[in-house]
mmCIF file of C-alpha atoms in Angstrom:
data_model
loop_
_atom_site.group_PDB
_atom_site.id
_atom_site.type_symbol
_atom_site.label_atom_id
_atom_site.label_comp_id
_atom_site.label_asym_id
_atom_site.label_seq_id
_atom_site.Cartn_x
_atom_site.Cartn_y
_atom_site.Cartn_z
ATOM 1 C CA MET A 22 65.812 105.590 127.717
ATOM 2 C CA SER A 23 68.878 103.950 129.192
ATOM 3 C CA ARG A 24 72.220 102.375 126.632
ATOM 4 C CA SER A 25 74.417 99.406 127.097
ATOM 5 C CA ILE A 26 78.389 100.871 126.720
ATOM 6 C CA LEU A 27 80.665 97.918 124.262
ATOM 7 C CA ASP A 28 83.792 99.214 124.239
ATOM 8 C CA ILE A 29 84.534 97.976 120.571
ATOM 9 C CA GLY A 30 88.169 97.503 118.607
ATOM 10 C CA TYR A 31 89.001 98.038 115.714
ATOM 11 C CA VAL A 32 92.370 98.209 113.124
ATOM 12 C CA PRO A 33 91.686 101.690 110.431
ATOM 13 C CA LEU A 34 90.897 99.487 107.598
ATOM 14 C CA VAL A 35 87.621 100.055 104.811
ATOM 15 C CA ASP A 36 86.474 96.297 105.296
ATOM 16 C CA ALA A 37 85.990 97.885 109.467
ATOM 17 C CA ALA A 38 82.572 100.002 108.291
ATOM 18 C CA PRO A 39 80.458 98.088 109.546
ATOM 19 C CA LEU A 40 81.089 98.977 112.560
ATOM 20 C CA LEU A 41 81.955 102.172 112.533
ATOM 21 C CA VAL A 42 78.369 102.693 110.459
ATOM 22 C CA ALA A 43 76.242 101.233 113.405
ATOM 23 C CA GLN A 44 77.530 103.612 115.928
ATOM 24 C CA LYS A 45 78.618 106.732 113.709
ATOM 25 C CA MET A 46 74.486 106.101 112.466
ATOM 26 C CA GLY A 47 72.519 105.386 114.793
ATOM 27 C CA PHE A 48 72.143 101.788 114.165
ATOM 28 C CA ALA A 49 73.858 100.849 117.618
ATOM 29 C CA GLU A 50 71.781 103.708 119.107
ATOM 30 C CA ALA A 51 68.278 101.978 117.731
ATOM 31 C CA GLU A 52 69.494 98.861 118.839
ATOM 32 C CA GLY A 53 70.122 100.280 122.801
ATOM 33 C CA LEU A 54 73.967 100.351 122.146
ATOM 34 C CA SER A 55 76.682 102.827 122.064
ATOM 35 C CA LEU A 56 80.077 101.499 121.007
ATOM 36 C CA ASN A 57 82.965 103.037 122.377
ATOM 37 C CA LEU A 58 85.316 102.250 119.139
ATOM 38 C CA HIS A 59 88.947 102.033 120.222
ATOM 39 C CA LYS A 60 90.739 102.323 116.932
ATOM 40 C CA GLN A 61 94.532 99.743 117.311
ATOM 41 C CA PRO A 62 97.453 99.459 116.251
ATOM 42 C CA SER A 63 97.968 95.897 115.354
ATOM 43 C CA TRP A 64 96.429 92.350 115.421
ATOM 44 C CA SER A 65 98.163 91.920 118.159
ATOM 45 C CA ALA A 66 97.437 93.953 120.094
ATOM 46 C CA LEU A 67 93.226 94.286 119.453
ATOM 47 C CA ARG A 68 93.335 89.956 120.062
ATOM 48 C CA ASP A 69 95.132 90.986 123.539
ATOM 49 C CA GLY A 70 92.670 93.829 124.258
ATOM 50 C CA VAL A 71 90.413 91.196 123.864
ATOM 51 C CA ALA A 72 91.591 87.993 125.495
ATOM 52 C CA LEU A 73 92.243 90.096 128.791
ATOM 53 C CA GLY A 74 88.960 92.129 128.381
ATOM 54 C CA THR A 75 89.643 95.633 128.000
ATOM 55 C CA LEU A 76 87.578 95.258 124.500
ATOM 56 C CA ASP A 77 84.038 94.223 124.091
ATOM 57 C CA ALA A 78 84.580 92.230 121.146
ATOM 58 C CA ALA A 79 86.579 93.692 117.622
ATOM 59 C CA GLN A 80 86.371 93.713 114.856
ATOM 60 C CA MET A 81 88.365 90.279 114.142
ATOM 61 C CA LEU A 82 90.549 88.258 110.922
ATOM 62 C CA SER A 83 87.860 85.305 110.028
ATOM 63 C CA PRO A 84 91.092 82.944 111.720
ATOM 64 C CA LEU A 85 91.956 84.899 114.852
ATOM 65 C CA PRO A 86 88.905 83.320 116.765
ATOM 66 C CA VAL A 87 89.894 79.517 115.107
ATOM 67 C CA ALA A 88 93.778 80.128 115.892
ATOM 68 C CA MET A 89 92.472 81.058 119.604
ATOM 69 C CA SER A 90 90.214 78.565 120.668
ATOM 70 C CA LEU A 91 93.016 76.116 119.134
ATOM 71 C CA GLY A 92 94.936 77.544 121.447
ATOM 72 C CA LEU A 93 97.814 79.266 119.192
ATOM 73 C CA GLY A 94 98.982 82.160 118.639
ATOM 74 C CA GLY A 95 100.074 83.745 122.268
ATOM 75 C CA LEU A 96 96.745 84.285 123.936
ATOM 76 C CA PRO A 97 94.473 80.414 123.734
ATOM 77 C CA THR A 98 90.865 81.528 125.249
ATOM 78 C CA PRO A 99 87.698 80.424 123.514
ATOM 79 C CA MET A 100 86.605 82.757 121.204
ATOM 80 C CA ASP A 101 83.267 82.846 118.883
ATOM 81 C CA ALA A 102 82.510 84.685 115.455
ATOM 82 C CA LEU A 103 78.987 86.256 114.846
ATOM 83 C CA LEU A 104 78.755 87.028 112.345
ATOM 84 C CA VAL A 105 80.664 88.094 109.174
ATOM 85 C CA MET A 106 81.495 91.712 108.358
ATOM 86 C CA SER A 107 83.186 91.730 105.328
ATOM 87 C CA VAL A 108 83.956 89.229 101.839
ATOM 88 C CA ASN A 109 87.113 89.413 100.317
ATOM 89 C CA GLY A 110 88.491 93.498 100.319
ATOM 90 C CA ASN A 111 92.386 91.650 100.382
ATOM 91 C CA VAL A 112 94.918 93.084 97.321
ATOM 92 C CA ILE A 113 98.606 91.747 96.585
ATOM 93 C CA GLY A 114 101.183 94.230 95.026
ATOM 94 C CA VAL A 115 103.895 94.294 95.100
ATOM 95 C CA SER A 116 106.924 96.796 95.001
ATOM 96 C CA ASN A 117 108.349 99.030 92.130
ATOM 97 C CA GLU A 118 111.702 96.493 91.438
ATOM 98 C CA ILE A 119 109.602 92.968 91.333
ATOM 99 C CA ALA A 120 107.312 94.386 89.021
ATOM 100 C CA ALA A 121 109.380 96.251 86.489
ATOM 101 C CA LYS A 122 111.116 92.544 86.797
ATOM 102 C CA MET A 123 108.231 91.196 86.386
ATOM 103 C CA ARG A 124 107.449 92.617 83.081
ATOM 104 C CA ALA A 125 110.744 92.271 82.129
ATOM 105 C CA GLY A 126 109.979 89.191 82.044
ATOM 106 C CA GLY A 127 106.381 88.878 80.286
ATOM 107 C CA TRP A 128 104.060 89.624 82.753
ATOM 108 C CA GLN A 129 101.076 91.140 81.004
ATOM 109 C CA GLU A 130 99.827 93.220 83.511
ATOM 110 C CA SER A 131 96.689 91.292 84.050
ATOM 111 C CA PHE A 132 95.269 92.089 87.272
ATOM 112 C CA ARG A 133 92.876 88.987 87.027
ATOM 113 C CA ASP A 134 95.150 86.307 86.793
ATOM 114 C CA PRO A 135 96.244 84.620 90.067
ATOM 115 C CA LEU A 136 98.860 81.344 88.382
ATOM 116 C CA GLY A 137 100.553 84.099 85.838
ATOM 117 C CA THR A 138 100.803 86.942 88.266
ATOM 118 C CA GLY A 139 102.186 84.553 90.411
ATOM 119 C CA ASN A 140 104.276 82.510 88.670
ATOM 120 C CA HIS A 141 105.767 85.806 87.063
ATOM 121 C CA LEU A 142 106.234 87.083 90.920
ATOM 122 C CA ILE A 143 107.961 84.033 91.709
ATOM 123 C CA ARG A 144 111.082 83.999 89.379
ATOM 124 C CA ALA A 145 111.047 87.871 89.292
ATOM 125 C CA THR A 146 111.983 87.155 92.992
ATOM 126 C CA GLY A 147 114.649 84.373 92.389
ATOM 127 C CA ARG A 148 112.337 81.801 94.381
ATOM 128 C CA ARG A 149 112.580 83.091 97.626
ATOM 129 C CA LEU A 150 109.813 85.851 97.651
ATOM 130 C CA ARG A 151 109.604 88.242 100.924
ATOM 131 C CA ILE A 152 105.606 88.912 101.364
ATOM 132 C CA GLY A 153 103.906 91.086 103.898
ATOM 133 C CA VAL A 154 100.762 90.002 105.728
ATOM 134 C CA PRO A 155 99.021 91.576 108.988
ATOM 135 C CA PHE A 156 98.975 88.292 111.082
ATOM 136 C CA PRO A 157 100.848 84.883 110.842
ATOM 137 C CA PHE A 158 96.246 84.206 111.421
ATOM 138 C CA SER A 159 94.798 85.776 108.348
ATOM 139 C CA MET A 160 92.567 85.429 105.548
ATOM 140 C CA HIS A 161 96.380 87.743 103.591
ATOM 141 C CA ALA A 162 98.193 84.759 105.304
ATOM 142 C CA GLU A 163 95.955 81.522 105.053
ATOM 143 C CA LEU A 164 95.223 82.835 100.751
ATOM 144 C CA VAL A 165 98.562 83.442 100.220
ATOM 145 C CA PHE A 166 99.995 80.270 101.898
ATOM 146 C CA TYR A 167 97.601 78.488 99.136
ATOM 147 C CA TRP A 168 97.942 80.293 96.077
ATOM 148 C CA LEU A 169 102.027 80.471 96.529
ATOM 149 C CA GLY A 170 101.960 76.822 97.979
ATOM 150 C CA ALA A 171 99.718 75.391 94.936
ATOM 151 C CA LEU A 172 102.430 77.084 92.708
ATOM 152 C CA GLY A 173 104.806 75.614 93.576
ATOM 153 C CA LEU A 174 106.974 77.621 96.753
ATOM 154 C CA LYS A 175 108.194 75.551 99.173
ATOM 155 C CA THR A 176 107.173 77.023 102.758
ATOM 156 C CA PRO A 177 109.601 76.804 104.376
ATOM 157 C CA GLY A 178 112.718 78.706 102.458
ATOM 158 C CA GLU A 179 111.057 79.504 99.338
ATOM 159 C CA LEU A 180 108.262 82.007 101.075
ATOM 160 C CA ASP A 181 109.064 84.554 103.952
ATOM 161 C CA VAL A 182 105.929 85.523 105.406
ATOM 162 C CA HIS A 183 106.425 88.886 107.848
ATOM 163 C CA THR A 184 104.122 90.617 110.011
ATOM 164 C CA ILE A 185 103.186 94.071 109.100
ATOM 165 C CA PRO A 186 100.418 95.947 110.472
ATOM 166 C CA PRO A 187 98.412 97.346 107.141
ATOM 167 C CA PRO A 188 98.790 101.030 108.387
ATOM 168 C CA LEU A 189 102.601 100.312 107.085
ATOM 169 C CA MET A 190 102.981 97.702 105.050
ATOM 170 C CA SER A 191 103.632 100.939 102.086
ATOM 171 C CA ASP A 192 106.351 102.155 104.753
ATOM 172 C CA ALA A 193 108.294 98.189 104.803
ATOM 173 C CA ILE A 194 107.841 98.127 100.989
ATOM 174 C CA ALA A 195 109.769 101.389 100.924
ATOM 175 C CA ALA A 196 112.936 100.135 102.280
ATOM 176 C CA ASP A 197 113.042 97.103 100.967
ATOM 177 C CA GLU A 198 112.114 94.891 104.180
ATOM 178 C CA ILE A 199 109.610 92.487 101.453
ATOM 179 C CA ASP A 200 109.082 92.248 98.387
ATOM 180 C CA ALA A 201 105.466 92.659 98.482
ATOM 181 C CA PHE A 202 102.656 92.297 100.637
ATOM 182 C CA CYS A 203 98.803 90.590 101.316
ATOM 183 C CA VAL A 204 96.871 93.186 103.474
ATOM 184 C CA GLY A 205 93.148 95.119 102.794
ATOM 185 C CA GLU A 206 91.931 98.220 102.096
ATOM 186 C CA PRO A 207 93.157 101.044 101.660
ATOM 187 C CA TRP A 208 96.128 100.001 102.860
ATOM 188 C CA GLY A 209 97.120 98.724 99.453
ATOM 189 C CA SER A 210 95.698 101.513 97.641
ATOM 190 C CA ILE A 211 98.173 103.630 99.645
ATOM 191 C CA ALA A 212 101.321 102.655 98.801
ATOM 192 C CA VAL A 213 100.137 103.707 94.644
ATOM 193 C CA GLU A 214 99.444 106.056 96.073
ATOM 194 C CA ASN A 215 102.899 106.927 97.692
ATOM 195 C CA GLY A 216 104.826 105.837 94.571
ATOM 196 C CA THR A 217 106.577 102.796 96.583
ATOM 197 C CA GLY A 218 104.594 99.784 95.125
ATOM 198 C CA GLU A 219 101.895 98.044 92.409
ATOM 199 C CA LEU A 220 98.644 95.985 93.124
ATOM 200 C CA VAL A 221 99.142 93.249 91.365
ATOM 201 C CA LEU A 222 96.004 90.891 91.611
ATOM 202 C CA PRO A 223 93.147 91.196 93.980
ATOM 203 C CA ALA A 224 92.627 88.828 96.985
ATOM 204 C CA SER A 225 89.268 88.151 95.545
ATOM 205 C CA ALA A 226 91.370 85.835 92.044
ATOM 206 C CA ILE A 227 92.542 83.440 94.890
ATOM 207 C CA TRP A 228 89.599 82.650 96.516
ATOM 208 C CA ALA A 229 86.215 83.787 94.627
ATOM 209 C CA PHE A 230 84.694 84.472 98.012
ATOM 210 C CA ALA A 231 86.884 84.528 101.178
ATOM 211 C CA PRO A 232 85.511 85.579 104.607
ATOM 212 C CA GLU A 233 87.839 88.495 105.461
ATOM 213 C CA LYS A 234 86.477 89.896 108.313
ATOM 214 C CA VAL A 235 83.777 88.793 111.965
ATOM 215 C CA LEU A 236 82.809 90.063 114.313
ATOM 216 C CA GLY A 237 84.024 88.652 117.575
ATOM 217 C CA ALA A 238 84.119 88.317 121.199
ATOM 218 C CA ARG A 239 85.839 85.649 123.263
ATOM 219 C CA ARG A 240 82.694 82.922 124.506
ATOM 220 C CA ASP A 241 82.280 83.773 128.235
ATOM 221 C CA TRP A 242 81.427 87.333 127.459
ATOM 222 C CA ILE A 243 78.962 85.972 124.748
ATOM 223 C CA GLU A 244 77.141 83.173 127.839
ATOM 224 C CA GLU A 245 77.247 85.515 130.630
ATOM 225 C CA HIS A 246 76.706 88.349 127.801
ATOM 226 C CA PRO A 247 73.217 87.751 126.015
ATOM 227 C CA GLY A 248 71.577 90.652 125.488
ATOM 228 C CA GLU A 249 74.881 92.646 125.152
ATOM 229 C CA THR A 250 75.069 90.390 122.152
ATOM 230 C CA ARG A 251 72.438 90.154 120.246
ATOM 231 C CA SER A 252 71.544 93.897 120.189
ATOM 232 C CA LEU A 253 75.484 94.089 119.296
ATOM 233 C CA MET A 254 75.096 91.648 116.540
ATOM 234 C CA ARG A 255 71.501 92.950 115.283
ATOM 235 C CA ALA A 256 73.327 96.155 115.247
ATOM 236 C CA VAL A 257 76.279 95.148 112.983
ATOM 237 C CA VAL A 258 74.564 93.950 109.886
ATOM 238 C CA SER A 259 72.064 96.620 110.145
ATOM 239 C CA ALA A 260 74.438 98.700 109.545
ATOM 240 C CA ALA A 261 75.791 95.914 106.915
ATOM 241 C CA GLN A 262 72.991 95.539 105.003
ATOM 242 C CA TRP A 263 73.184 99.883 104.771
ATOM 243 C CA LEU A 264 77.009 99.337 103.096
ATOM 244 C CA GLY A 265 75.608 97.338 100.831
ATOM 245 C CA ALA A 266 73.564 99.677 98.982
ATOM 246 C CA GLU A 267 75.264 100.873 95.977
ATOM 247 C CA GLU A 268 72.512 104.064 96.969
ATOM 248 C CA ASN A 269 74.835 104.537 100.283
ATOM 249 C CA ARG A 270 77.991 104.273 98.587
ATOM 250 C CA LEU A 271 79.301 108.007 98.648
ATOM 251 C CA MET A 272 77.779 107.996 102.019
ATOM 252 C CA ALA A 273 79.805 106.130 103.631
ATOM 253 C CA SER A 274 82.640 107.553 102.191
ATOM 254 C CA GLU A 275 82.908 110.473 103.659
ATOM 255 C CA VAL A 276 81.415 108.690 107.162
ATOM 256 C CA LEU A 277 84.293 107.043 107.584
ATOM 257 C CA ALA A 278 86.728 109.542 105.788
ATOM 258 C CA GLU A 279 85.429 110.868 109.527
ATOM 259 C CA PRO A 280 88.512 112.452 111.487
ATOM 260 C CA GLY A 281 90.177 109.953 113.622
ATOM 261 C CA LEU A 282 88.234 106.925 112.268
ATOM 262 C CA ILE A 283 90.138 104.649 109.978
ATOM 263 C CA ASP A 284 93.235 108.843 108.252
ATOM 264 C CA VAL A 285 93.500 108.198 104.471
ATOM 265 C CA PRO A 286 91.172 110.243 102.026
ATOM 266 C CA ASP A 287 87.036 109.575 101.361
ATOM 267 C CA GLY A 288 88.885 108.906 97.445
ATOM 268 C CA VAL A 289 91.212 106.172 98.504
ATOM 269 C CA LEU A 290 88.220 104.814 100.274
ATOM 270 C CA ASP A 291 86.152 104.666 97.867
ATOM 271 C CA ARG A 292 88.426 102.891 95.564
ATOM 272 C CA ALA A 293 87.606 100.018 97.722
ATOM 273 C CA LEU A 294 83.864 100.296 98.576
ATOM 274 C CA SER A 295 83.063 100.551 94.302
ATOM 275 C CA GLY A 296 85.783 98.205 93.091
ATOM 276 C CA HIS A 297 87.627 100.194 91.033
ATOM 277 C CA LEU A 298 91.340 99.995 91.932
ATOM 278 C CA ILE A 299 94.274 102.118 90.983
ATOM 279 C CA THR A 300 96.426 99.431 90.154
ATOM 280 C CA LYS A 301 100.124 101.852 89.798
ATOM 281 C CA PRO A 302 100.427 105.595 89.264
ATOM 282 C CA ARG A 303 99.026 107.532 86.356
ATOM 283 C CA ALA A 304 97.030 104.635 86.051
ATOM 284 C CA LEU A 305 92.830 104.150 84.773
ATOM 285 C CA SER A 306 91.471 102.489 87.474
ATOM 286 C CA LEU A 307 90.365 98.925 87.005
ATOM 287 C CA HIS A 308 86.784 97.332 88.537
ATOM 288 C CA THR A 309 86.611 94.341 90.029
ATOM 289 C CA ALA A 310 83.465 93.307 90.209
ATOM 290 C CA ARG A 311 82.590 92.089 94.044
ATOM 291 C CA PHE A 312 86.305 94.062 95.011
ATOM 292 C CA LEU A 313 84.267 93.971 99.136
ATOM 293 C CA GLU A 314 80.888 92.976 99.952
ATOM 294 C CA PHE A 315 79.352 93.821 102.910
ATOM 295 C CA HIS A 316 75.695 92.495 102.816
ATOM 296 C CA ALA A 317 75.031 90.180 99.257
ATOM 297 C CA SER A 318 75.313 86.662 99.273
ATOM 298 C CA ALA A 319 75.242 86.289 102.392
ATOM 299 C CA ALA A 320 77.441 87.364 103.427
ATOM 300 C CA ASN A 321 77.122 87.772 106.554
ATOM 301 C CA PHE A 322 76.011 84.258 107.814
ATOM 302 C CA PRO A 323 79.276 82.359 109.414
ATOM 303 C CA TRP A 324 79.779 79.621 107.364
ATOM 304 C CA ARG A 325 81.251 76.533 109.913
ATOM 305 C CA SER A 326 82.504 75.825 106.357
ATOM 306 C CA GLN A 327 84.662 78.372 105.938
ATOM 307 C CA ALA A 328 86.071 77.452 109.951
ATOM 308 C CA ALA A 329 86.629 74.451 108.902
ATOM 309 C CA TRP A 330 89.116 74.788 105.447
ATOM 310 C CA ILE A 331 90.169 77.959 108.283
ATOM 311 C CA ALA A 332 91.211 75.384 110.413
ATOM 312 C CA SER A 333 92.362 72.713 107.952
ATOM 313 C CA ASN A 334 95.026 74.672 106.401
ATOM 314 C CA ILE A 335 96.488 75.665 110.597
ATOM 315 C CA ALA A 336 96.706 72.215 111.270
ATOM 316 C CA SER A 337 98.049 71.507 108.467
ATOM 317 C CA ARG A 338 100.552 73.861 108.464
ATOM 318 C CA VAL A 339 101.518 73.552 112.744
ATOM 319 C CA GLY A 340 101.101 70.259 112.716
ATOM 320 C CA LEU A 341 97.628 69.628 114.159
ATOM 321 C CA ASP A 342 94.835 66.740 114.168
ATOM 322 C CA ARG A 343 93.209 67.683 111.360
ATOM 323 C CA THR A 344 90.047 66.853 111.793
ATOM 324 C CA GLU A 345 89.945 67.561 115.805
ATOM 325 C CA ALA A 346 91.368 70.928 115.336
ATOM 326 C CA MET A 347 88.131 71.133 112.207
ATOM 327 C CA ARG A 348 85.635 70.403 114.914
ATOM 328 C CA THR A 349 86.931 72.905 117.089
ATOM 329 C CA ALA A 350 86.583 75.646 114.672
ATOM 330 C CA MET A 351 82.942 74.744 113.235
ATOM 331 C CA GLY A 352 81.962 75.269 116.898
ATOM 332 C CA CYS A 353 83.671 78.833 116.425
ATOM 333 C CA PHE A 354 81.725 80.201 113.687
ATOM 334 C CA ARG A 355 78.132 80.739 115.922
ATOM 335 C CA SER A 356 75.556 80.119 113.103
ATOM 336 C CA ASP A 357 73.705 78.702 115.314
ATOM 337 C CA LEU A 358 73.281 83.157 117.284
ATOM 338 C CA TYR A 359 72.908 84.302 113.226
ATOM 339 C CA ARG A 360 69.862 82.367 113.037
ATOM 340 C CA ALA A 361 67.941 83.012 117.330
ATOM 341 C CA ASN A 362 69.198 86.355 117.053
ATOM 342 C CA LEU A 363 68.335 88.288 113.202
ATOM 343 C CA ALA A 364 65.618 85.836 111.869
ATOM 344 C CA ASP A 365 62.765 88.808 113.197
ATOM 345 C CA LEU A 366 64.792 91.379 110.710
ATOM 346 C CA GLY A 367 63.705 89.632 107.569
ATOM 347 C CA ILE A 368 67.035 88.113 107.167
ATOM 348 C CA ASP A 369 66.900 85.331 104.709
ATOM 349 C CA MET A 370 68.563 82.417 106.266
ATOM 350 C CA PRO A 371 70.421 79.226 104.368
ATOM 351 C CA GLY A 372 68.402 75.623 105.153
ATOM 352 C CA ALA A 373 72.237 74.598 106.263
ATOM 353 C CA SER A 374 75.622 75.586 107.977
ATOM 354 C CA ALA A 375 77.814 74.121 105.915
ATOM 355 C CA LYS A 376 78.797 73.510 101.879
ATOM 356 C CA MET A 377 80.750 72.664 99.562
ATOM 357 C CA GLU A 378 83.284 75.798 99.974
ATOM 358 C CA GLY A 379 84.323 76.948 95.959
ATOM 359 C CA ALA A 380 82.102 74.830 93.906
ATOM 360 C CA LEU A 381 79.922 77.464 92.541
ATOM 361 C CA SER A 382 81.590 78.974 89.493
ATOM 362 C CA GLU A 383 78.694 80.366 88.582
ATOM 363 C CA PRO A 384 75.383 82.600 90.876
ATOM 364 C CA THR A 385 72.639 79.579 92.000
ATOM 365 C CA ALA A 386 70.600 79.277 94.181
ATOM 366 C CA VAL A 387 69.865 77.491 96.851
ATOM 367 C CA ALA A 388 67.940 76.311 99.657
ATOM 368 C CA SER A 389 66.988 79.536 102.240
ATOM 369 C CA ALA A 390 63.871 79.386 104.951
ATOM 370 C CA LYS A 391 62.742 82.605 101.342
ATOM 371 C CA GLY A 392 63.728 81.213 99.110
ATOM 372 C CA SER A 393 65.435 84.615 98.177
ATOM 373 C CA ILE A 394 68.912 83.300 98.731
ATOM 374 C CA ILE A 395 71.813 83.578 96.196
ATOM 375 C CA LEU A 396 74.967 82.229 96.530
ATOM 376 C CA GLY A 397 78.315 82.599 93.734
ATOM 377 C CA PRO A 398 81.057 82.567 93.225
ATOM 378 C CA ASP A 399 83.173 81.398 95.111
ATOM 379 C CA ALA A 400 85.655 79.186 93.400
ATOM 380 C CA PHE A 401 89.508 78.839 94.305
ATOM 381 C CA PHE A 402 91.913 79.427 91.665
ATOM 382 C CA ASP A 403 93.061 76.332 91.406
ATOM 383 C CA GLY A 404 89.715 74.666 90.815
ATOM 384 C CA THR A 405 89.834 72.041 94.127
ATOM 385 C CA VAL A 406 86.311 71.997 96.275
ATOM 386 C CA PHE A 407 86.303 71.858 100.078
ATOM 387 C CA ASP A 408 84.257 69.591 100.960
ATOM 388 C CA PRO A 409 83.517 69.901 105.420
ATOM 389 C CA SER A 410 83.002 66.476 106.400
ATOM 390 C CA PRO A 411 85.889 64.796 108.531
ATOM 391 C CA GLN A 412 86.125 61.838 105.585
ATOM 392 C CA GLY A 413 86.098 65.188 102.911
#
């Protein structure tokens, strides 16, 4: 049987797992595909590869297809998110010096207190916070702007955001280029391992169910390759479903630890997969429920309301028309293709393609084709509820 060969980009992070597992565990082969996996040094390199056609599809930051379709980010290109590969999985970390100042100011080291931790961080840095994020259009950046903005930090002026590739975040904080970072695992844990920083917050404490990475491709490639698109989506969702099963966690750590993929020890990788994080050297691990989700609670569904939330924030920051930006963004999250290409896999489909974001403080059953979907909690730390309708 001949297989279609696709060139797929990824950045070495734990949440690249659905793509890596799809190839390594045979899910791609079962769909008639072979994935040439191309590790990228940065998100800008990955963006350029997809935009210029050297990559067919890629793991992408969830705001990246939105920004590119809005004409932002250097290479404006109509780009779509076919599905969500992962939810959550980011950490907030600070330098050892800032951690010491926060403790001196009375910080109690609560790992689930975005309000208290954020205020102590602002006081420790004297209202001129230098924070590293992997890319300007990333969920890391969106969560940082949302969190610190709600606590009164003004941008620009009081928040200095640096773009740093994830594998270099530990080096940047060691060199005193930044005071803090928001990054995906395992690179926050690597800062702890290297003794250069401490983890102070899981990003899920800011938004409890934030779409982190998506499977992205150019819209013209999707239209020209409907069969490969369908097969790729099915392979990745099958891999995500496998990753979501607790009994597969240790094997997943071993797969991801294979040389050349992410290149960090499997014990560090397992911290993200299990949610048992070590926040500082010689400390006991702390468990964060749903730290990184690959499949449960309709995690793979590309909710158009999530795209609208991203676009609304970007539009406010860069001066675009909010309503038009939200409309464009909602067209980028392809819930239509998700329904068409995956329904016969037995995956339950939500009854709607958009919802009120942040409205659920507890797990809640919602209308779906099979009646098996339970969503939430998905609350924002400040209690805001986002309405994706134009008048919302």
